[in-house]
Amino acid sequence: MLRTMPDAFWQGLDQFNAQAFYDCHDTLEELWMEAEQPLRQFYQGIIQLAVAYYHLGNGNKQGAMILLGQGIQRLEYFSPEYSGVAVEPLIEASRTILEVLQAQEDKEPLGTLPTLPHVIYTR
């Protein structure tokens, strides 16, 4: 489905791609609070991935795994593409990171992870 997305949405994706995950969360949360389904679910999935990667940056592996799982689950509905956003590659890259984290022992420090994903989109 192609819909016109607000400028703040694209700003949030740019923040995600710049690994400014906290800023991405703040930007998209404002949109999420006003959105109706299914767009609300789409925003929430991206927000959850952003917060997961924020947690990873702070060494919170458990929090990252929970939010990666939730974000992936929410975004699967929109795969492979939604409103100019390539959802499938984002899900697959996030799933790979989640699987690497799950394979590590609970108390094991974060090891080398695959490169964090970028959101591919066309406006």
mmCIF file of N, CA and C in Angstrom:
data_model
loop_
_atom_site.group_PDB
_atom_site.id
_atom_site.type_symbol
_atom_site.label_atom_id
_atom_site.label_comp_id
_atom_site.label_asym_id
_atom_site.label_seq_id
_atom_site.Cartn_x
_atom_site.Cartn_y
_atom_site.Cartn_z
ATOM 1 N N MET A 1 0.847 -1.185 0.000
ATOM 2 C CA MET A 1 0.000 0.000 0.000
ATOM 3 C C MET A 1 0.887 1.241 0.000
ATOM 4 N N LEU A 2 0.582 2.163 -0.850
ATOM 5 C CA LEU A 2 1.340 3.410 -0.915
ATOM 6 C C LEU A 2 0.507 4.514 -0.293
ATOM 7 N N ARG A 3 1.067 5.158 0.664
ATOM 8 C CA ARG A 3 0.395 6.288 1.302
ATOM 9 C C ARG A 3 1.409 7.411 1.450
ATOM 10 N N THR A 4 0.917 8.611 1.505
ATOM 11 C CA THR A 4 1.789 9.758 1.706
ATOM 12 C C THR A 4 2.161 9.819 3.182
ATOM 13 N N MET A 5 3.430 9.795 3.429
ATOM 14 C CA MET A 5 3.918 9.818 4.806
ATOM 15 C C MET A 5 4.386 11.227 5.149
ATOM 16 N N PRO A 6 4.207 11.638 6.409
ATOM 17 C CA PRO A 6 4.631 12.978 6.817
ATOM 18 C C PRO A 6 6.161 13.117 6.811
ATOM 19 N N ASP A 7 6.611 14.336 6.675
ATOM 20 C CA ASP A 7 8.055 14.602 6.656
ATOM 21 C C ASP A 7 8.752 14.074 7.907
ATOM 22 N N ALA A 8 8.075 14.134 9.040
ATOM 23 C CA ALA A 8 8.684 13.650 10.286
ATOM 24 C C ALA A 8 8.994 12.155 10.196
ATOM 25 N N PHE A 9 8.209 11.407 9.459
ATOM 26 C CA PHE A 9 8.476 9.978 9.298
ATOM 27 C C PHE A 9 9.817 9.769 8.610
ATOM 28 N N TRP A 10 10.052 10.493 7.520
ATOM 29 C CA TRP A 10 11.314 10.357 6.781
ATOM 30 C C TRP A 10 12.485 10.843 7.644
ATOM 31 N N GLN A 11 12.251 11.879 8.436
ATOM 32 C CA GLN A 11 13.270 12.349 9.370
ATOM 33 C C GLN A 11 13.618 11.234 10.358
ATOM 34 N N GLY A 12 12.600 10.542 10.867
ATOM 35 C CA GLY A 12 12.831 9.438 11.789
ATOM 36 C C GLY A 12 13.639 8.318 11.155
ATOM 37 N N LEU A 13 13.354 8.011 9.888
ATOM 38 C CA LEU A 13 14.129 6.973 9.199
ATOM 39 C C LEU A 13 15.571 7.417 8.993
ATOM 40 N N ASP A 14 15.771 8.685 8.675
ATOM 41 C CA ASP A 14 17.137 9.204 8.547
ATOM 42 C C ASP A 14 17.878 9.097 9.884
ATOM 43 N N GLN A 15 17.181 9.367 10.972
ATOM 44 C CA GLN A 15 17.795 9.242 12.295
ATOM 45 C C GLN A 15 18.140 7.777 12.584
ATOM 46 N N PHE A 16 17.254 6.867 12.222
ATOM 47 C CA PHE A 16 17.523 5.437 12.376
ATOM 48 C C PHE A 16 18.792 5.078 11.613
ATOM 49 N N ASN A 17 18.875 5.507 10.366
ATOM 50 C CA ASN A 17 20.025 5.169 9.528
ATOM 51 C C ASN A 17 21.326 5.798 10.025
ATOM 52 N N ALA A 18 21.213 6.909 10.736
ATOM 53 C CA ALA A 18 22.387 7.559 11.323
ATOM 54 C C ALA A 18 22.717 6.967 12.701
ATOM 55 N N GLN A 19 21.974 5.935 13.084
ATOM 56 C CA GLN A 19 22.091 5.275 14.392
ATOM 57 C C GLN A 19 21.817 6.233 15.544
ATOM 58 N N ALA A 20 20.996 7.233 15.283
ATOM 59 C CA ALA A 20 20.495 8.132 16.330
ATOM 60 C C ALA A 20 19.161 7.548 16.793
ATOM 61 N N PHE A 21 19.242 6.388 17.437
ATOM 62 C CA PHE A 21 18.055 5.600 17.729
ATOM 63 C C PHE A 21 17.130 6.269 18.742
ATOM 64 N N TYR A 22 17.691 6.956 19.713
ATOM 65 C CA TYR A 22 16.851 7.654 20.694
ATOM 66 C C TYR A 22 16.062 8.768 20.010
ATOM 67 N N ASP A 23 16.739 9.508 19.139
ATOM 68 C CA ASP A 23 16.061 10.580 18.399
ATOM 69 C C ASP A 23 14.984 10.005 17.483
ATOM 70 N N CYS A 24 15.283 8.891 16.832
ATOM 71 C CA CYS A 24 14.310 8.221 15.973
ATOM 72 C C CYS A 24 13.065 7.871 16.782
ATOM 73 N N HIS A 25 13.278 7.304 17.953
ATOM 74 C CA HIS A 25 12.159 6.950 18.835
ATOM 75 C C HIS A 25 11.301 8.176 19.119
ATOM 76 N N ASP A 26 11.937 9.266 19.516
ATOM 77 C CA ASP A 26 11.188 10.478 19.862
ATOM 78 C C ASP A 26 10.404 11.012 18.667
ATOM 79 N N THR A 27 11.047 11.033 17.506
ATOM 80 C CA THR A 27 10.396 11.565 16.308
ATOM 81 C C THR A 27 9.189 10.715 15.911
ATOM 82 N N LEU A 28 9.375 9.410 15.870
ATOM 83 C CA LEU A 28 8.287 8.538 15.426
ATOM 84 C C LEU A 28 7.210 8.357 16.486
ATOM 85 N N GLU A 29 7.569 8.493 17.750
ATOM 86 C CA GLU A 29 6.562 8.331 18.802
ATOM 87 C C GLU A 29 5.466 9.387 18.682
ATOM 88 N N GLU A 30 5.843 10.593 18.312
ATOM 89 C CA GLU A 30 4.828 11.643 18.130
ATOM 90 C C GLU A 30 3.836 11.246 17.042
ATOM 91 N N LEU A 31 4.333 10.657 15.963
ATOM 92 C CA LEU A 31 3.445 10.198 14.890
ATOM 93 C C LEU A 31 2.601 9.017 15.347
ATOM 94 N N TRP A 32 3.232 8.086 16.060
ATOM 95 C CA TRP A 32 2.565 6.886 16.530
ATOM 96 C C TRP A 32 1.371 7.208 17.428
ATOM 97 N N MET A 33 1.543 8.190 18.295
ATOM 98 C CA MET A 33 0.476 8.526 19.245
ATOM 99 C C MET A 33 -0.780 9.026 18.534
ATOM 100 N N GLU A 34 -0.623 9.609 17.357
ATOM 101 C CA GLU A 34 -1.766 10.169 16.628
ATOM 102 C C GLU A 34 -2.305 9.229 15.547
ATOM 103 N N ALA A 35 -1.584 8.180 15.246
ATOM 104 C CA ALA A 35 -1.926 7.327 14.102
ATOM 105 C C ALA A 35 -3.035 6.329 14.442
ATOM 106 N N GLU A 36 -3.705 5.886 13.396
ATOM 107 C CA GLU A 36 -4.692 4.819 13.504
ATOM 108 C C GLU A 36 -4.116 3.585 12.834
ATOM 109 N N GLN A 37 -4.691 2.437 13.156
ATOM 110 C CA GLN A 37 -4.234 1.187 12.550
ATOM 111 C C GLN A 37 -4.519 1.202 11.058
ATOM 112 N N PRO A 38 -3.735 0.581 10.237
ATOM 113 C CA PRO A 38 -2.552 -0.205 10.558
ATOM 114 C C PRO A 38 -1.275 0.636 10.663
ATOM 115 N N LEU A 39 -1.365 1.919 10.343
ATOM 116 C CA LEU A 39 -0.174 2.766 10.375
ATOM 117 C C LEU A 39 0.440 2.819 11.774
ATOM 118 N N ARG A 40 -0.396 2.784 12.779
ATOM 119 C CA ARG A 40 0.092 2.798 14.168
ATOM 120 C C ARG A 40 1.010 1.599 14.422
ATOM 121 N N GLN A 41 0.616 0.442 13.949
ATOM 122 C CA GLN A 41 1.430 -0.769 14.109
ATOM 123 C C GLN A 41 2.749 -0.641 13.348
ATOM 124 N N PHE A 42 2.710 -0.047 12.162
ATOM 125 C CA PHE A 42 3.921 0.146 11.361
ATOM 126 C C PHE A 42 4.919 1.033 12.095
ATOM 127 N N TYR A 43 4.432 2.174 12.582
ATOM 128 C CA TYR A 43 5.301 3.071 13.346
ATOM 129 C C TYR A 43 5.870 2.350 14.566
ATOM 130 N N GLN A 44 5.014 1.624 15.287
ATOM 131 C CA GLN A 44 5.449 0.969 16.507
ATOM 132 C C GLN A 44 6.533 -0.067 16.230
ATOM 133 N N GLY A 45 6.411 -0.803 15.129
ATOM 134 C CA GLY A 45 7.433 -1.783 14.786
ATOM 135 C C GLY A 45 8.792 -1.143 14.565
ATOM 136 N N ILE A 46 8.813 -0.039 13.851
ATOM 137 C CA ILE A 46 10.088 0.661 13.611
ATOM 138 C C ILE A 46 10.629 1.246 14.914
ATOM 139 N N ILE A 47 9.741 1.813 15.723
ATOM 140 C CA ILE A 47 10.156 2.360 17.019
ATOM 141 C C ILE A 47 10.777 1.262 17.876
ATOM 142 N N GLN A 48 10.149 0.097 17.899
ATOM 143 C CA GLN A 48 10.672 -0.994 18.723
ATOM 144 C C GLN A 48 12.051 -1.444 18.246
ATOM 145 N N LEU A 49 12.259 -1.479 16.942
ATOM 146 C CA LEU A 49 13.596 -1.825 16.451
ATOM 147 C C LEU A 49 14.607 -0.750 16.840
ATOM 148 N N ALA A 50 14.215 0.515 16.724
ATOM 149 C CA ALA A 50 15.128 1.599 17.101
ATOM 150 C C ALA A 50 15.515 1.491 18.574
ATOM 151 N N VAL A 51 14.542 1.227 19.426
ATOM 152 C CA VAL A 51 14.829 1.121 20.856
ATOM 153 C C VAL A 51 15.674 -0.125 21.128
ATOM 154 N N ALA A 52 15.432 -1.196 20.388
ATOM 155 C CA ALA A 52 16.254 -2.406 20.538
ATOM 156 C C ALA A 52 17.719 -2.088 20.245
ATOM 157 N N TYR A 53 17.962 -1.360 19.161
ATOM 158 C CA TYR A 53 19.343 -1.029 18.810
ATOM 159 C C TYR A 53 19.945 -0.020 19.786
ATOM 160 N N TYR A 54 19.116 0.836 20.343
ATOM 161 C CA TYR A 54 19.564 1.736 21.404
ATOM 162 C C TYR A 54 20.021 0.912 22.612
ATOM 163 N N HIS A 55 19.214 -0.093 22.994
ATOM 164 C CA HIS A 55 19.579 -0.975 24.106
ATOM 165 C C HIS A 55 20.892 -1.707 23.814
ATOM 166 N N LEU A 56 21.048 -2.168 22.580
ATOM 167 C CA LEU A 56 22.301 -2.842 22.223
ATOM 168 C C LEU A 56 23.497 -1.928 22.461
ATOM 169 N N GLY A 57 23.350 -0.675 22.074
ATOM 170 C CA GLY A 57 24.435 0.288 22.261
ATOM 171 C C GLY A 57 24.793 0.507 23.717
ATOM 172 N N ASN A 58 23.837 0.227 24.599
ATOM 173 C CA ASN A 58 24.061 0.375 26.036
ATOM 174 C C ASN A 58 24.356 -0.955 26.717
ATOM 175 N N GLY A 59 24.513 -2.021 25.923
ATOM 176 C CA GLY A 59 24.845 -3.324 26.480
ATOM 177 C C GLY A 59 23.679 -4.069 27.099
ATOM 178 N N ASN A 60 22.458 -3.622 26.865
ATOM 179 C CA ASN A 60 21.269 -4.274 27.416
ATOM 180 C C ASN A 60 20.781 -5.337 26.427
ATOM 181 N N LYS A 61 21.423 -6.484 26.457
ATOM 182 C CA LYS A 61 21.126 -7.560 25.501
ATOM 183 C C LYS A 61 19.703 -8.071 25.670
ATOM 184 N N GLN A 62 19.247 -8.268 26.907
ATOM 185 C CA GLN A 62 17.899 -8.806 27.137
ATOM 186 C C GLN A 62 16.830 -7.850 26.599
ATOM 187 N N GLY A 63 16.963 -6.575 26.905
ATOM 188 C CA GLY A 63 16.009 -5.588 26.406
ATOM 189 C C GLY A 63 16.009 -5.531 24.886
ATOM 190 N N ALA A 64 17.188 -5.633 24.304
ATOM 191 C CA ALA A 64 17.302 -5.614 22.841
ATOM 192 C C ALA A 64 16.596 -6.818 22.227
ATOM 193 N N MET A 65 16.787 -7.985 22.815
ATOM 194 C CA MET A 65 16.169 -9.192 22.253
ATOM 195 C C MET A 65 14.644 -9.113 22.319
ATOM 196 N N ILE A 66 14.123 -8.639 23.424
ATOM 197 C CA ILE A 66 12.666 -8.527 23.568
ATOM 198 C C ILE A 66 12.106 -7.591 22.507
ATOM 199 N N LEU A 67 12.714 -6.421 22.368
ATOM 200 C CA LEU A 67 12.186 -5.427 21.430
ATOM 201 C C LEU A 67 12.432 -5.810 19.975
ATOM 202 N N LEU A 68 13.527 -6.494 19.695
ATOM 203 C CA LEU A 68 13.738 -6.988 18.336
ATOM 204 C C LEU A 68 12.618 -7.952 17.959
ATOM 205 N N GLY A 69 12.303 -8.877 18.847
ATOM 206 C CA GLY A 69 11.237 -9.832 18.571
ATOM 207 C C GLY A 69 9.894 -9.157 18.349
ATOM 208 N N GLN A 70 9.570 -8.188 19.191
ATOM 209 C CA GLN A 70 8.295 -7.484 19.064
ATOM 210 C C GLN A 70 8.250 -6.640 17.789
ATOM 211 N N GLY A 71 9.338 -5.939 17.505
ATOM 212 C CA GLY A 71 9.375 -5.105 16.303
ATOM 213 C C GLY A 71 9.257 -5.928 15.034
ATOM 214 N N ILE A 72 9.985 -7.037 14.982
ATOM 215 C CA ILE A 72 9.912 -7.928 13.818
ATOM 216 C C ILE A 72 8.489 -8.429 13.634
ATOM 217 N N GLN A 73 7.882 -8.869 14.720
ATOM 218 C CA GLN A 73 6.524 -9.405 14.648
ATOM 219 C C GLN A 73 5.540 -8.358 14.122
ATOM 220 N N ARG A 74 5.657 -7.141 14.589
ATOM 221 C CA ARG A 74 4.739 -6.085 14.132
ATOM 222 C C ARG A 74 4.954 -5.750 12.648
ATOM 223 N N LEU A 75 6.203 -5.755 12.212
ATOM 224 C CA LEU A 75 6.499 -5.352 10.838
ATOM 225 C C LEU A 75 6.219 -6.448 9.811
ATOM 226 N N GLU A 76 6.146 -7.696 10.229
ATOM 227 C CA GLU A 76 5.901 -8.779 9.270
ATOM 228 C C GLU A 76 4.620 -8.565 8.465
ATOM 229 N N TYR A 77 3.632 -7.974 9.059
ATOM 230 C CA TYR A 77 2.362 -7.685 8.388
ATOM 231 C C TYR A 77 2.574 -6.806 7.149
ATOM 232 N N PHE A 78 3.602 -5.968 7.184
ATOM 233 C CA PHE A 78 3.829 -4.976 6.132
ATOM 234 C C PHE A 78 4.850 -5.416 5.084
ATOM 235 N N SER A 79 5.427 -6.577 5.266
ATOM 236 C CA SER A 79 6.444 -7.082 4.348
ATOM 237 C C SER A 79 5.788 -7.515 3.038
ATOM 238 N N PRO A 80 6.425 -7.322 1.913
ATOM 239 C CA PRO A 80 7.828 -6.950 1.746
ATOM 240 C C PRO A 80 8.076 -5.440 1.685
ATOM 241 N N GLU A 81 7.028 -4.636 1.435
ATOM 242 C CA GLU A 81 7.218 -3.195 1.251
ATOM 243 C C GLU A 81 5.957 -2.483 1.712
ATOM 244 N N TYR A 82 6.148 -1.317 2.293
ATOM 245 C CA TYR A 82 4.996 -0.521 2.729
ATOM 246 C C TYR A 82 5.335 0.954 2.595
ATOM 247 N N SER A 83 4.546 1.659 1.849
ATOM 248 C CA SER A 83 4.671 3.114 1.691
ATOM 249 C C SER A 83 6.081 3.581 1.360
ATOM 250 N N GLY A 84 6.732 2.848 0.457
ATOM 251 C CA GLY A 84 8.062 3.233 0.018
ATOM 252 C C GLY A 84 9.187 2.706 0.888
ATOM 253 N N VAL A 85 8.857 1.941 1.933
ATOM 254 C CA VAL A 85 9.868 1.390 2.837
ATOM 255 C C VAL A 85 10.046 -0.097 2.533
ATOM 256 N N ALA A 86 11.276 -0.495 2.294
ATOM 257 C CA ALA A 86 11.591 -1.911 2.074
ATOM 258 C C ALA A 86 11.613 -2.594 3.445
ATOM 259 N N VAL A 87 10.492 -3.179 3.810
ATOM 260 C CA VAL A 87 10.331 -3.759 5.141
ATOM 261 C C VAL A 87 11.073 -5.089 5.259
ATOM 262 N N GLU A 88 11.024 -5.901 4.228
ATOM 263 C CA GLU A 88 11.619 -7.237 4.304
ATOM 264 C C GLU A 88 13.113 -7.214 4.649
ATOM 265 N N PRO A 89 13.930 -6.389 4.001
ATOM 266 C CA PRO A 89 15.355 -6.374 4.377
ATOM 267 C C PRO A 89 15.585 -5.920 5.823
ATOM 268 N N LEU A 90 14.761 -5.017 6.318
ATOM 269 C CA LEU A 90 14.874 -4.558 7.700
ATOM 270 C C LEU A 90 14.555 -5.703 8.663
ATOM 271 N N ILE A 91 13.508 -6.444 8.351
ATOM 272 C CA ILE A 91 13.133 -7.592 9.186
ATOM 273 C C ILE A 91 14.235 -8.639 9.162
ATOM 274 N N GLU A 92 14.724 -8.963 7.977
ATOM 275 C CA GLU A 92 15.733 -10.023 7.865
ATOM 276 C C GLU A 92 17.024 -9.657 8.585
ATOM 277 N N ALA A 93 17.472 -8.432 8.440
ATOM 278 C CA ALA A 93 18.696 -8.002 9.138
ATOM 279 C C ALA A 93 18.490 -8.017 10.652
ATOM 280 N N SER A 94 17.314 -7.592 11.086
ATOM 281 C CA SER A 94 17.013 -7.587 12.519
ATOM 282 C C SER A 94 16.886 -9.006 13.052
ATOM 283 N N ARG A 95 16.295 -9.879 12.264
ATOM 284 C CA ARG A 95 16.166 -11.282 12.672
ATOM 285 C C ARG A 95 17.546 -11.933 12.818
ATOM 286 N N THR A 96 18.447 -11.623 11.908
ATOM 287 C CA THR A 96 19.811 -12.163 11.987
ATOM 288 C C THR A 96 20.487 -11.723 13.281
ATOM 289 N N ILE A 97 20.363 -10.460 13.621
ATOM 290 C CA ILE A 97 20.954 -9.953 14.863
ATOM 291 C C ILE A 97 20.305 -10.616 16.074
ATOM 292 N N LEU A 98 18.991 -10.767 16.043
ATOM 293 C CA LEU A 98 18.288 -11.429 17.136
ATOM 294 C C LEU A 98 18.782 -12.865 17.313
ATOM 295 N N GLU A 99 18.961 -13.576 16.227
ATOM 296 C CA GLU A 99 19.437 -14.959 16.302
ATOM 297 C C GLU A 99 20.853 -15.040 16.871
ATOM 298 N N VAL A 100 21.702 -14.101 16.499
ATOM 299 C CA VAL A 100 23.063 -14.068 17.055
ATOM 300 C C VAL A 100 23.003 -13.822 18.561
ATOM 301 N N LEU A 101 22.170 -12.890 18.982
ATOM 302 C CA LEU A 101 22.034 -12.595 20.407
ATOM 303 C C LEU A 101 21.487 -13.800 21.168
ATOM 304 N N GLN A 102 20.499 -14.457 20.595
ATOM 305 C CA GLN A 102 19.892 -15.615 21.254
ATOM 306 C C GLN A 102 20.873 -16.778 21.373
ATOM 307 N N ALA A 103 21.820 -16.870 20.466
ATOM 308 C CA ALA A 103 22.802 -17.962 20.493
ATOM 309 C C ALA A 103 23.869 -17.743 21.563
ATOM 310 N N GLN A 104 24.000 -16.525 22.036
ATOM 311 C CA GLN A 104 24.982 -16.226 23.073
ATOM 312 C C GLN A 104 24.442 -16.649 24.438
ATOM 313 N N GLU A 105 25.348 -16.993 25.324
ATOM 314 C CA GLU A 105 24.955 -17.307 26.702
ATOM 315 C C GLU A 105 24.409 -16.050 27.373
ATOM 316 N N ASP A 106 23.509 -16.235 28.327
ATOM 317 C CA ASP A 106 22.880 -15.102 29.011
ATOM 318 C C ASP A 106 23.880 -14.123 29.603
ATOM 319 N N LYS A 107 24.888 -14.616 30.253
ATOM 320 C CA LYS A 107 25.850 -13.745 30.936
ATOM 321 C C LYS A 107 27.027 -13.342 30.053
ATOM 322 N N GLU A 108 27.051 -13.893 28.860
ATOM 323 C CA GLU A 108 28.143 -13.589 27.933
ATOM 324 C C GLU A 108 28.025 -12.141 27.465
ATOM 325 N N PRO A 109 29.131 -11.399 27.483
ATOM 326 C CA PRO A 109 29.066 -10.023 26.984
ATOM 327 C C PRO A 109 28.740 -10.018 25.484
ATOM 328 N N LEU A 110 28.256 -8.899 25.049
ATOM 329 C CA LEU A 110 27.930 -8.771 23.624
ATOM 330 C C LEU A 110 29.166 -9.058 22.794
ATOM 331 N N GLY A 111 29.019 -9.947 21.861
ATOM 332 C CA GLY A 111 30.109 -10.261 20.958
ATOM 333 C C GLY A 111 30.009 -9.426 19.704
ATOM 334 N N THR A 112 30.693 -9.863 18.696
ATOM 335 C CA THR A 112 30.635 -9.184 17.412
ATOM 336 C C THR A 112 29.285 -9.470 16.771
ATOM 337 N N LEU A 113 28.616 -8.429 16.392
ATOM 338 C CA LEU A 113 27.298 -8.551 15.765
ATOM 339 C C LEU A 113 27.388 -8.173 14.298
ATOM 340 N N PRO A 114 26.440 -8.683 13.516
ATOM 341 C CA PRO A 114 26.363 -8.207 12.135
ATOM 342 C C PRO A 114 26.125 -6.691 12.131
ATOM 343 N N THR A 115 26.413 -6.076 11.033
ATOM 344 C CA THR A 115 26.185 -4.642 10.886
ATOM 345 C C THR A 115 24.716 -4.320 11.137
ATOM 346 N N LEU A 116 24.479 -3.258 11.892
ATOM 347 C CA LEU A 116 23.099 -2.854 12.154
ATOM 348 C C LEU A 116 22.441 -2.440 10.843
ATOM 349 N N PRO A 117 21.159 -2.742 10.722
ATOM 350 C CA PRO A 117 20.487 -2.470 9.442
ATOM 351 C C PRO A 117 20.241 -0.986 9.193
ATOM 352 N N HIS A 118 20.075 -0.687 7.940
ATOM 353 C CA HIS A 118 19.598 0.618 7.501
ATOM 354 C C HIS A 118 18.218 0.409 6.908
ATOM 355 N N VAL A 119 17.396 1.410 7.046
ATOM 356 C CA VAL A 119 16.067 1.364 6.437
ATOM 357 C C VAL A 119 16.221 1.855 5.006
ATOM 358 N N ILE A 120 15.829 1.003 4.071
ATOM 359 C CA ILE A 120 15.877 1.364 2.650
ATOM 360 C C ILE A 120 14.505 1.921 2.289
ATOM 361 N N TYR A 121 14.503 3.103 1.711
ATOM 362 C CA TYR A 121 13.214 3.694 1.354
ATOM 363 C C TYR A 121 13.322 4.607 0.149
ATOM 364 N N THR A 122 12.189 4.811 -0.465
ATOM 365 C CA THR A 122 12.053 5.804 -1.542
ATOM 366 C C THR A 122 10.861 6.675 -1.184
ATOM 367 N N ARG A 123 11.048 7.954 -1.337
ATOM 368 C CA ARG A 123 9.964 8.897 -1.012
ATOM 369 C C ARG A 123 9.062 9.122 -2.184
#
